[in-house]
Coordinates of C-alpha atoms in Angstrom, one line a residue:
Chain A
M4 CA 107.1 192.8 239.0
D5 CA 108.1 194.5 242.5
T6 CA 105.9 197.2 242.8
Q7 CA 103.0 195.4 241.2
P8 CA 101.9 193.1 243.9
Q9 CA 103.1 195.5 247.1
T10 CA 100.6 198.2 245.2
S11 CA 97.6 196.1 245.0
A12 CA 98.0 193.8 247.4
A13 CA 94.7 195.5 249.8
G14 CA 93.2 194.1 246.4
T15 CA 90.7 191.6 245.4
P16 CA 92.1 187.1 244.3
A17 CA 90.3 188.1 241.3
V18 CA 92.2 191.2 240.5
E19 CA 95.3 189.1 241.2
V20 CA 94.8 185.8 239.4
G21 CA 93.7 188.1 235.9
A22 CA 97.6 189.2 236.9
A23 CA 98.7 185.7 236.6
E24 CA 96.9 185.3 233.8
R25 CA 98.3 187.8 231.7
G26 CA 101.8 186.3 232.6
S27 CA 103.0 188.1 235.2
R28 CA 103.0 186.3 237.8
S29 CA 101.8 188.4 241.2
R30 CA 102.8 187.0 244.8
M31 CA 99.1 187.3 245.1
D32 CA 98.9 183.9 243.2
L33 CA 98.3 181.1 245.7
G34 CA 96.7 178.8 243.7
G35 CA 98.5 175.1 242.8
R36 CA 101.1 174.0 241.0
S37 CA 101.9 170.9 239.3
R38 CA 105.6 169.7 241.1
P39 CA 107.0 166.6 239.4
G40 CA 110.3 166.6 241.9
E41 CA 108.7 166.9 245.2
R42 CA 105.6 163.9 244.1
T43 CA 108.9 161.3 242.3
I44 CA 111.0 162.3 245.8
L45 CA 108.1 161.7 248.2
A46 CA 107.7 158.4 246.3
V47 CA 111.5 157.0 246.4
L48 CA 111.7 158.4 250.2
A49 CA 108.4 156.0 250.9
L50 CA 109.4 153.2 248.8
C51 CA 112.7 153.1 251.1
G52 CA 110.9 153.1 254.1
A53 CA 108.9 150.1 253.7
L54 CA 110.8 148.3 251.9
S55 CA 112.3 148.2 255.7
I56 CA 109.9 148.0 257.1
F57 CA 108.8 144.7 254.8
T58 CA 112.6 142.9 255.2
T59 CA 111.8 143.3 258.6
V60 CA 108.8 141.7 258.5
G61 CA 109.7 139.0 255.9
I62 CA 113.2 138.3 258.2
I63 CA 110.7 138.1 261.1
V64 CA 108.0 136.2 258.9
V65 CA 110.2 133.3 258.4
L66 CA 112.3 133.4 261.7
I67 CA 108.7 132.0 263.1
G68 CA 107.3 130.1 260.4
E69 CA 110.7 127.6 260.9
A70 CA 111.5 128.4 264.3
S71 CA 107.9 127.0 264.1
A72 CA 108.6 123.6 262.4
F73 CA 111.4 123.0 265.3
F74 CA 108.6 123.5 267.9
R75 CA 106.3 120.8 266.5
H76 CA 109.0 118.7 267.5
V77 CA 110.9 119.7 270.2
P78 CA 109.1 121.5 273.4
L79 CA 109.4 124.7 273.7
R80 CA 109.8 123.7 277.5
D81 CA 112.3 122.1 276.7
F82 CA 114.1 123.7 274.5
L83 CA 114.7 127.5 277.0
T84 CA 114.9 124.5 279.9
G85 CA 117.6 121.3 278.5
T86 CA 120.5 121.1 278.9
E87 CA 122.0 120.0 277.0
W88 CA 122.6 120.8 273.0
T89 CA 123.5 117.3 270.3
P90 CA 121.8 118.0 267.7
Q91 CA 123.5 116.1 265.1
A92 CA 122.3 113.2 266.8
G93 CA 119.0 113.8 265.5
L94 CA 115.3 114.3 266.2
E95 CA 115.3 110.4 268.1
R96 CA 118.6 110.3 270.5
G97 CA 119.3 113.8 270.9
S98 CA 118.7 116.9 272.8
F99 CA 118.0 120.3 272.5
G100 CA 118.1 122.5 275.6
V101 CA 119.5 126.1 274.5
L102 CA 120.5 126.4 278.2
P103 CA 124.6 126.1 277.0
L104 CA 124.4 127.4 274.3
L105 CA 123.0 130.4 276.5
N106 CA 125.8 130.0 278.9
G107 CA 128.1 130.3 276.1
T108 CA 126.2 133.6 274.9
L109 CA 126.0 134.5 278.5
L110 CA 129.6 133.5 279.9
V111 CA 131.5 135.4 276.7
T112 CA 129.4 138.8 277.0
A113 CA 129.8 139.5 280.4
I114 CA 133.6 139.0 279.8
A115 CA 133.2 141.5 277.4
L116 CA 131.2 143.6 279.6
L117 CA 133.8 143.7 282.8
V118 CA 136.3 144.9 280.2
A119 CA 134.6 147.8 277.7
V120 CA 132.4 148.8 281.2
P121 CA 135.5 150.5 282.3
L122 CA 137.6 151.6 279.5
G123 CA 134.3 152.3 277.3
L124 CA 133.2 154.4 280.8
G125 CA 136.8 155.6 282.1
A126 CA 137.2 156.6 278.2
A127 CA 134.2 159.2 277.5
M128 CA 135.0 160.5 281.3
Y129 CA 138.3 161.8 280.0
L130 CA 137.0 162.8 276.6
S131 CA 133.8 164.4 278.3
E132 CA 135.5 166.0 281.5
Y133 CA 139.1 166.5 280.6
A134 CA 140.7 165.6 278.0
P135 CA 141.0 169.6 276.0
E136 CA 139.4 170.1 273.3
R137 CA 141.7 169.7 270.4
V138 CA 142.5 165.6 271.8
R139 CA 138.7 165.7 272.4
K140 CA 138.6 166.1 268.7
L141 CA 141.0 164.2 267.3
L142 CA 140.8 160.9 270.1
K143 CA 136.7 160.5 269.7
P144 CA 137.0 159.9 265.7
S145 CA 139.5 157.3 266.3
L146 CA 137.7 155.2 269.3
E147 CA 135.0 155.4 266.3
V148 CA 137.3 154.4 263.5
L149 CA 138.3 150.9 266.2
A150 CA 134.2 150.2 265.6
G151 CA 135.1 150.0 261.5
V152 CA 137.8 147.0 262.5
P153 CA 135.9 143.9 260.5
T154 CA 134.8 141.8 263.6
I155 CA 136.3 138.7 261.7
V156 CA 139.4 140.3 261.9
L157 CA 139.5 140.8 265.2
G158 CA 138.6 137.0 265.4
V159 CA 141.7 135.9 263.8
F160 CA 143.5 138.4 266.2
A161 CA 141.6 136.5 269.2
L162 CA 142.5 133.3 267.9
N163 CA 146.4 134.2 267.0
I164 CA 147.7 136.4 269.5
V165 CA 145.6 137.2 272.4
T166 CA 144.8 133.2 272.7
P167 CA 148.8 132.2 272.7
A168 CA 149.9 135.2 275.5
L169 CA 146.5 133.9 277.4
R170 CA 147.7 130.3 277.4
G171 CA 151.5 132.0 277.5
V172 CA 150.7 134.0 281.2
L173 CA 148.3 132.0 282.8
G174 CA 149.5 128.9 281.6
A175 CA 153.0 129.5 283.1
A176 CA 151.5 129.8 286.7
G177 CA 149.6 126.9 286.0
I178 CA 145.6 127.4 284.7
E179 CA 145.5 125.3 282.0
V180 CA 143.7 127.3 279.1
D181 CA 142.0 125.8 275.9
F182 CA 142.8 126.8 272.8
F183 CA 139.6 127.7 271.7
N184 CA 138.0 130.1 275.3
A185 CA 135.8 132.0 276.2
L186 CA 138.0 134.3 277.7
S187 CA 140.0 135.1 275.1
A188 CA 136.2 136.0 272.4
G189 CA 135.3 138.4 275.6
L190 CA 138.4 140.5 275.4
V191 CA 138.3 140.4 272.3
M192 CA 134.7 141.1 272.3
G193 CA 134.9 143.8 274.9
V194 CA 137.6 146.2 272.9
M195 CA 134.8 145.5 270.5
I196 CA 132.3 147.6 271.9
I197 CA 134.9 150.1 274.1
P198 CA 133.6 152.8 271.2
T199 CA 129.7 151.9 271.2
V200 CA 130.7 152.5 275.0
A201 CA 132.6 155.2 275.0
S202 CA 131.3 157.5 272.4
L203 CA 126.9 156.5 273.1
S204 CA 128.2 157.1 276.4
E205 CA 131.0 160.2 275.4
D206 CA 127.5 161.8 274.8
A207 CA 125.4 162.0 277.8
M208 CA 127.9 163.6 279.2
S209 CA 128.1 166.1 276.9
A210 CA 124.9 166.6 276.9
V211 CA 124.7 167.1 281.0
P212 CA 124.3 171.5 280.8
R213 CA 127.2 173.1 281.7
G214 CA 125.3 174.9 284.8
L215 CA 124.9 171.6 286.4
R216 CA 129.0 171.0 286.6
E217 CA 129.5 174.6 287.6
S218 CA 126.9 174.1 290.8
G219 CA 128.9 171.2 291.7
Y220 CA 131.9 173.9 291.5
G221 CA 130.5 176.7 293.2
L222 CA 130.1 173.9 296.4
G223 CA 133.2 173.5 296.7
A224 CA 133.4 170.2 294.0
T225 CA 136.6 169.2 292.9
K226 CA 136.8 168.5 288.9
R227 CA 136.9 164.2 290.5
Q228 CA 133.5 164.8 292.2
V229 CA 131.5 167.5 289.4
A230 CA 132.9 164.6 286.8
V231 CA 131.7 161.0 289.5
R232 CA 128.3 162.3 291.5
V233 CA 127.7 165.6 289.0
V234 CA 127.7 164.8 285.7
L235 CA 127.3 160.7 286.3
P236 CA 124.6 160.7 288.1
A237 CA 122.7 162.7 285.8
A238 CA 123.7 161.2 282.0
L239 CA 123.9 157.1 283.7
S240 CA 119.8 156.9 281.4
G241 CA 122.5 157.5 278.5
V242 CA 124.2 156.0 280.2
V243 CA 122.9 152.7 280.9
A244 CA 121.3 153.2 277.0
A245 CA 125.0 152.9 276.5
I246 CA 126.0 149.8 278.1
I247 CA 122.7 148.0 276.7
L248 CA 123.2 148.6 273.2
G249 CA 126.9 146.8 274.4
L250 CA 125.5 144.1 275.3
G251 CA 123.5 144.3 272.0
R252 CA 126.0 143.7 269.8
A253 CA 128.3 142.0 272.0
I254 CA 125.7 139.0 272.1
G255 CA 124.5 139.4 268.4
E256 CA 127.9 139.4 267.1
T257 CA 129.0 136.2 265.2
M258 CA 132.8 135.8 264.3
I259 CA 134.8 136.6 266.8
V260 CA 133.0 133.4 269.1
A261 CA 133.0 131.8 265.7
V262 CA 137.0 131.9 265.8
A263 CA 137.5 131.8 268.8
A264 CA 135.7 131.1 271.2
G265 CA 134.9 127.3 270.3
N266 CA 132.4 124.5 268.7
L267 CA 131.7 122.7 272.4
P268 CA 128.2 123.6 273.4
T269 CA 128.9 123.3 277.1
I270 CA 126.8 124.4 280.9
T271 CA 130.8 125.6 282.6
F272 CA 131.6 129.5 284.0
D273 CA 135.6 128.7 283.6
P274 CA 135.7 131.0 281.0
T275 CA 139.2 129.4 280.6
N276 CA 136.4 126.2 279.2
Q277 CA 135.6 126.3 275.3
V278 CA 132.0 127.0 274.6
Q279 CA 129.7 127.6 272.4
T280 CA 128.0 131.1 271.6
M281 CA 124.5 130.5 270.1
T282 CA 125.3 132.6 267.3
A283 CA 128.7 130.3 267.0
Y284 CA 125.9 127.3 267.1
I285 CA 124.0 128.9 263.8
V286 CA 126.9 129.8 261.7
Q287 CA 128.7 126.2 262.2
T288 CA 124.9 124.5 261.1
V289 CA 124.6 126.8 258.3
G290 CA 127.7 126.0 257.2
G291 CA 126.9 123.4 254.9
E292 CA 125.9 119.6 256.4
A293 CA 122.0 120.4 257.6
P294 CA 119.7 119.7 255.0
R295 CA 116.8 121.8 254.9
G296 CA 113.7 120.4 256.6
T297 CA 115.1 118.8 259.2
V298 CA 115.3 119.4 263.1
K299 CA 118.6 120.7 262.1
Y300 CA 118.0 123.7 260.7
Q301 CA 115.5 124.0 261.9
S302 CA 116.7 124.3 265.5
I303 CA 118.9 127.3 264.1
F304 CA 115.6 129.7 263.1
A305 CA 114.4 128.7 267.1
I306 CA 118.1 130.2 268.3
G307 CA 117.7 132.9 266.4
S308 CA 114.4 133.6 267.4
L309 CA 115.6 133.1 270.9
L310 CA 118.5 136.0 269.4
F311 CA 116.2 138.2 268.4
A312 CA 113.8 138.4 270.9
I313 CA 116.9 139.4 273.1
T314 CA 118.2 142.4 271.9
F315 CA 114.5 142.7 270.5
L316 CA 113.9 143.1 274.2
L317 CA 117.0 145.1 275.0
N318 CA 116.6 147.6 272.5
V319 CA 113.8 148.6 274.4
A320 CA 115.3 148.5 277.0
A321 CA 118.3 150.9 276.3
Q322 CA 115.0 153.5 274.6
R323 CA 113.1 153.1 277.5
F324 CA 115.9 154.7 278.9
V325 CA 116.8 157.5 276.7
R326 CA 113.1 158.4 276.5
R327 CA 114.1 159.0 280.5
F328 CA 117.0 161.0 279.9
R329 CA 115.6 163.4 277.7
E330 CA 113.4 163.6 280.5
V331 CA 115.4 165.0 283.5
Y332 CA 116.6 168.5 282.4
Chain B
M16 CA 116.2 214.8 288.2
D17 CA 113.1 214.5 288.2
R18 CA 112.6 211.3 286.3
A19 CA 115.7 210.0 288.6
R20 CA 112.6 210.0 291.5
T21 CA 110.2 208.1 289.5
A22 CA 112.1 205.5 289.0
A23 CA 112.9 205.2 291.4
A24 CA 109.9 204.9 293.4
P25 CA 107.7 201.7 291.7
A26 CA 110.3 200.1 292.3
E27 CA 108.9 200.9 296.4
A28 CA 106.0 200.0 295.5
P29 CA 106.1 196.1 295.2
A30 CA 108.4 195.4 298.3
A31 CA 105.3 197.3 300.5
H32 CA 102.8 195.4 299.2
R33 CA 104.3 191.8 300.1
T34 CA 105.5 192.5 302.9
G35 CA 106.2 195.7 304.8
V36 CA 109.6 193.7 306.5
A37 CA 110.7 194.5 303.3
V38 CA 110.1 198.8 303.3
E39 CA 110.9 198.8 307.1
H40 CA 114.8 197.6 305.8
A41 CA 114.8 199.5 303.6
E42 CA 114.5 203.0 305.7
Q43 CA 116.9 200.6 308.4
R44 CA 119.7 200.0 305.5
P45 CA 122.8 201.5 307.2
P46 CA 125.7 202.4 305.2
S47 CA 128.4 199.9 306.4
D48 CA 131.2 200.6 308.5
G49 CA 132.4 196.6 307.5
E50 CA 135.5 195.7 306.7
A51 CA 136.6 195.4 303.1
V52 CA 135.7 190.9 302.1
F53 CA 136.7 191.9 298.7
A54 CA 139.2 194.8 297.2
V55 CA 139.3 194.8 293.9
R56 CA 142.6 196.7 291.7
D57 CA 143.1 197.5 288.6
L58 CA 140.9 194.1 287.4
T59 CA 141.0 193.2 284.0
V60 CA 138.9 189.8 282.8
S61 CA 140.2 188.5 279.1
Y62 CA 138.7 186.7 277.1
G63 CA 140.9 185.8 274.7
S64 CA 143.0 188.5 273.0
N65 CA 139.0 189.8 273.3
P66 CA 138.3 192.2 277.2
A67 CA 135.4 191.1 278.3
I68 CA 135.6 193.8 281.5
V69 CA 138.0 196.1 281.7
D70 CA 140.0 197.8 285.2
V71 CA 137.5 197.5 288.0
T72 CA 138.5 198.7 291.1
M73 CA 135.7 198.7 294.0
E74 CA 135.9 197.0 297.3
I75 CA 132.4 195.0 298.3
R76 CA 132.0 195.2 302.5
R77 CA 130.9 192.7 304.6
G78 CA 127.4 192.0 305.3
E79 CA 125.9 194.5 302.9
I80 CA 124.4 193.4 299.4
T81 CA 126.0 194.4 296.9
A82 CA 124.4 194.8 292.9
L83 CA 126.4 194.8 290.2
I84 CA 124.1 196.2 287.1
G85 CA 124.6 197.7 283.9
P86 CA 123.7 197.1 280.0
S87 CA 124.0 193.6 278.2
G88 CA 127.8 193.2 277.3
C89 CA 128.8 194.8 280.6
G90 CA 131.2 192.4 282.0
K91 CA 129.3 192.3 284.7
S92 CA 128.5 187.8 285.1
T93 CA 131.8 188.4 284.1
F94 CA 133.4 190.1 286.6
I95 CA 130.8 187.9 289.2
R96 CA 132.7 185.1 288.4
C97 CA 136.4 186.8 289.4
F98 CA 135.1 186.0 292.5
N99 CA 134.5 182.7 293.1
R100 CA 137.8 181.9 290.5
M101 CA 134.5 180.2 288.7
N102 CA 136.0 181.5 286.0
D103 CA 139.1 179.2 285.7
L104 CA 136.3 176.9 284.0
I105 CA 136.8 178.7 280.6
P106 CA 140.1 177.7 279.3
T107 CA 140.3 180.8 277.3
A108 CA 140.2 183.4 280.1
R109 CA 142.2 185.2 282.0
V110 CA 142.5 188.0 284.8
R111 CA 144.6 190.3 285.7
G112 CA 144.9 192.8 288.3
E113 CA 144.8 191.7 291.2
I114 CA 141.8 191.0 293.7
T115 CA 142.0 190.3 297.5
Y116 CA 139.8 187.9 299.4
H117 CA 140.2 189.6 303.8
G118 CA 143.6 190.1 302.2
V119 CA 144.7 187.2 300.7
D120 CA 145.7 187.5 297.1
L121 CA 143.0 185.3 295.4
Y122 CA 144.9 185.0 292.5
G123 CA 148.3 184.3 294.5
K124 CA 150.1 181.8 293.6
G125 CA 148.5 178.3 296.4
V126 CA 145.2 179.4 296.7
D127 CA 143.1 176.4 295.1
P128 CA 140.5 178.1 293.4
V129 CA 137.8 174.9 295.2
E130 CA 139.1 176.6 298.4
V131 CA 138.1 179.4 296.8
R132 CA 134.7 178.1 296.2
R133 CA 134.0 176.5 299.0
R134 CA 134.0 180.2 301.2
V135 CA 132.2 181.7 298.1
G136 CA 129.1 180.2 297.5
M137 CA 127.2 181.1 294.2
V138 CA 123.9 181.3 292.5
F139 CA 123.8 181.4 288.6
Q140 CA 120.6 182.5 286.4
K141 CA 119.4 179.3 285.9
P142 CA 117.3 177.2 288.6
N143 CA 120.0 174.6 288.3
P144 CA 119.3 172.0 291.3
F145 CA 120.9 168.2 290.7
P146 CA 118.4 165.8 289.0
K147 CA 118.3 164.6 292.8
S148 CA 116.1 164.4 295.1
I149 CA 115.8 167.5 297.8
A150 CA 117.1 166.8 300.9
D151 CA 120.4 165.4 298.4
N152 CA 121.1 168.7 296.7
I153 CA 121.9 170.2 300.8
T154 CA 123.5 167.2 301.7
F155 CA 126.2 167.3 298.3
G156 CA 128.1 170.4 299.2
P157 CA 128.7 169.1 302.4
K158 CA 129.8 165.8 301.3
V159 CA 132.4 167.1 298.6
T160 CA 133.6 169.3 301.2
G161 CA 134.5 167.2 304.0
M162 CA 132.2 168.5 305.9
K163 CA 131.6 166.4 309.6
F164 CA 126.9 167.0 309.8
D165 CA 124.8 165.2 311.1
P166 CA 122.2 165.9 308.0
D167 CA 119.2 165.7 309.1
E168 CA 120.0 168.5 311.4
I169 CA 121.2 170.8 308.4
V170 CA 118.8 169.4 306.1
E171 CA 116.8 171.6 307.7
R172 CA 119.1 174.4 308.8
S173 CA 119.5 175.2 305.8
L174 CA 115.9 175.1 303.3
K175 CA 115.1 176.8 306.7
R176 CA 117.3 180.0 306.5
A177 CA 116.4 179.8 302.4
A178 CA 112.3 180.2 303.2
L179 CA 111.9 177.1 302.0
W180 CA 111.3 174.6 304.7
D181 CA 107.3 174.9 304.9
E182 CA 107.1 174.1 302.2
V183 CA 109.4 170.2 301.7
R184 CA 109.0 169.2 304.6
N185 CA 106.9 166.4 303.1
K186 CA 109.8 165.1 300.6
L187 CA 112.2 166.1 301.5
D188 CA 113.3 162.8 299.0
D189 CA 111.6 163.6 296.3
S190 CA 112.8 164.7 292.7
A191 CA 114.3 168.4 293.0
Y192 CA 112.6 169.1 290.0
S193 CA 109.2 168.9 291.1
L194 CA 109.5 172.0 292.8
S195 CA 108.8 175.4 290.6
G196 CA 110.8 177.1 289.1
G197 CA 110.8 179.9 292.2
Q198 CA 111.8 176.8 294.8
Q199 CA 114.3 175.3 292.8
Q200 CA 116.1 179.0 293.2
R201 CA 115.0 179.4 296.5
L202 CA 117.2 175.4 297.3
C203 CA 119.7 175.9 295.1
I204 CA 119.9 179.7 297.9
A205 CA 120.4 177.4 300.5
R206 CA 122.3 174.2 299.0
A207 CA 124.6 177.3 299.1
I208 CA 123.8 177.8 302.2
A209 CA 124.7 174.7 303.7
V210 CA 128.4 174.7 303.2
D211 CA 128.4 177.5 305.2
P212 CA 129.9 180.1 303.4
D213 CA 131.2 183.4 304.4
V214 CA 130.5 185.1 300.8
I215 CA 126.7 184.6 298.5
L216 CA 127.5 185.7 295.1
M217 CA 124.0 185.5 293.2
D218 CA 124.2 186.3 288.9
E219 CA 120.4 187.4 287.7
P220 CA 118.8 184.8 290.5
C221 CA 115.7 186.2 289.5
S222 CA 116.0 186.3 285.2
A223 CA 114.3 182.7 285.4
L224 CA 111.3 183.8 287.7
D225 CA 107.9 185.3 288.1
P226 CA 107.5 188.3 289.6
I227 CA 105.9 186.9 292.9
A228 CA 108.7 184.4 293.3
T229 CA 111.4 186.8 293.3
G230 CA 110.0 189.4 295.2
R231 CA 110.4 185.6 297.5
I232 CA 114.2 185.5 296.5
E233 CA 114.2 189.3 297.4
D234 CA 113.3 189.0 300.6
L235 CA 115.5 186.2 301.5
M236 CA 118.0 187.9 300.1
R237 CA 117.3 190.7 303.4
E238 CA 116.8 187.7 306.0
L239 CA 120.4 186.3 304.5
Q240 CA 122.5 190.1 304.3
E241 CA 122.1 189.3 308.4
R242 CA 125.0 186.3 307.9
Y243 CA 126.8 186.0 304.4
T244 CA 127.6 188.7 302.4
I245 CA 126.5 188.8 298.8
I246 CA 127.4 190.0 295.4
I247 CA 124.0 190.9 293.3
V248 CA 123.8 191.1 289.7
T249 CA 121.0 192.0 288.2
H250 CA 119.6 193.4 284.7
N251 CA 116.4 194.8 287.1
M252 CA 117.2 198.1 288.3
Q253 CA 114.7 198.5 291.1
Q254 CA 115.1 194.7 292.4
A255 CA 119.4 196.6 292.7
A256 CA 117.7 199.8 294.5
R257 CA 115.2 197.1 296.2
V258 CA 118.0 195.1 298.0
S259 CA 121.7 196.2 297.4
D260 CA 122.9 198.6 299.8
R261 CA 125.5 199.6 296.8
T262 CA 125.2 199.6 293.9
A263 CA 127.4 199.2 291.0
F264 CA 126.8 200.7 287.5
F265 CA 128.9 199.7 284.6
T266 CA 128.8 201.0 281.1
A267 CA 129.3 198.6 278.1
E268 CA 131.3 200.1 275.3
V269 CA 132.5 199.0 272.0
E270 CA 136.4 198.4 271.6
S271 CA 136.2 198.5 267.6
E272 CA 133.3 198.7 265.3
E273 CA 134.3 196.4 262.8
N274 CA 133.0 193.3 264.7
D275 CA 131.0 194.8 267.5
H276 CA 133.1 193.6 270.7
R277 CA 131.9 194.9 273.2
F278 CA 134.0 194.8 277.3
G279 CA 132.5 196.8 280.5
R280 CA 133.5 199.6 282.5
L281 CA 132.9 200.6 286.5
V282 CA 131.3 204.1 285.5
E283 CA 130.0 204.7 289.6
Y284 CA 130.4 202.4 292.4
D285 CA 128.6 204.6 295.6
L286 CA 125.4 203.8 297.8
T287 CA 122.6 202.3 296.4
E288 CA 120.3 205.2 297.3
N289 CA 123.0 208.1 295.7
I290 CA 123.3 205.7 292.6
F291 CA 119.3 206.3 292.2
K292 CA 118.6 209.3 293.0
N293 CA 121.3 211.2 293.0
P294 CA 124.4 210.0 290.2
Q295 CA 127.5 211.3 289.8
D296 CA 128.2 210.6 286.8
S297 CA 125.6 211.5 283.4
R298 CA 125.8 207.7 281.3
T299 CA 124.9 206.4 284.9
E300 CA 122.1 208.5 285.6
D301 CA 120.9 208.3 282.0
Y302 CA 120.8 204.6 282.4
V303 CA 118.5 204.3 285.9
T304 CA 116.3 207.2 284.6
G305 CA 115.7 204.7 281.4
R306 CA 116.5 207.2 279.0
F307 CA 119.3 204.2 277.9
G308 CA 120.0 200.4 278.3

């Protein structure tokens, strides 16, 4: 088996085909084989890929279809610039300005980022620059477990633990806190996105070449200076991408705000007030009382489209940053 | 002996092409009687339980260029990293024996590695400028070390000393990555010079560069020698012969046959001329004549 092809390696293909026909397969027999397994797996994998694309396309089609029905009743301009959101009053007397909902979403998200960015970056910097290898191996997975906590659990935690605590502490200081409020939801949502920010930032920081750190140390920089002045700037685009992805999660997050932030569309910058986010409005409306075909029903698709546009743009921005980050070294 | 001469001869030819200055230098090479900047006694460095380099004793003299040569795995990079306590960054590294720097025990109690590195600068194998502008690369060291400085002046002076000023004077705010490999390495040298060190360590500074860029760095080393003591690790024997005043030759010895672990040992340390033309140890002769390694 082994010697035959070697001795005839320089022979003509014709000879080899002949050898193959005799039943002993030669190394020079390069003819095609039928491999049904390969074809099947290719078909299955292609189907998987196609399915997710079709689903996405389907969602977009439905979203745009219903949203455009909504915009036949309500001008896009009024929707984007109106400062009152009273869909329950119906098409005639209600107004459909999305700004109160957008305000709710942005207020809660801003609080979440104020929590998640410093804590997430701090955790990332500790893990990447300071933690001994053993601690790192233990801490990073446990941090990622936090990302696996169902958000409804976090929402209930916000409402039943964080809100009473805030009302107690801030109430004692003379600040009145609504039972539903943006602060509690924002704080817990911040905790929710810490793993996203920390884990991806840590990846970016760990990816900074050792040579850069060494050149910092070689110039007489301390560990803190290397972390802050060498590693962080070099990892900046990855870190920004991590923050943007966290931001996207916060904007799209639903259960925490539906449970803890309230259902009152208002324009406010006071975090102790009740607000309603875009996602919370959708939950409330889907909750039952809007029949198909009504403006109220259609409005959730308009808001859904807006949410989709925002998170899509954020993802594109994050990807751009990541790409730039790859080019750096 | 005959082969030793032929090995050393081509070493000087490219230098002559380049400037003529280098050859002049080469002929003037004074066996300096400068004081010892570093004195190394019985130094052993291990990673975990594996020794990387064993029982090194030698002195580095002020104002000289000292080359460390030897085959892969002989621990020369490990060794050069002892002079600025860079090995401290590797958790498993352990240093035994003694290195004194101007008489002070470098690994003694109370010695701050950060302070050591401010006096003993380093240039690495791969050019590794920061992803910042050319000017920011230069001012990084002065900033972190808390020097009082005029940025424009220190940028110009450092770049001039690193023979890079004329090429970059009009694009100081461009990214350091816009430079060629050779320019980046000279930028790294300029960056090291900016903190006004006493010693510059160079760990194979030319191994990622083409011959022309290498030639420029070598010329530069000769100029820097007037102000700084330089220690260079090099794989390139011709380079050691061209630029250094003294050369230390290390071998890699096999610790045990089973795991093929190697550690380094200093074989011979002498004036570069003697190492290349009249080595005392047959292993040195084999190496510099190309029979081994």
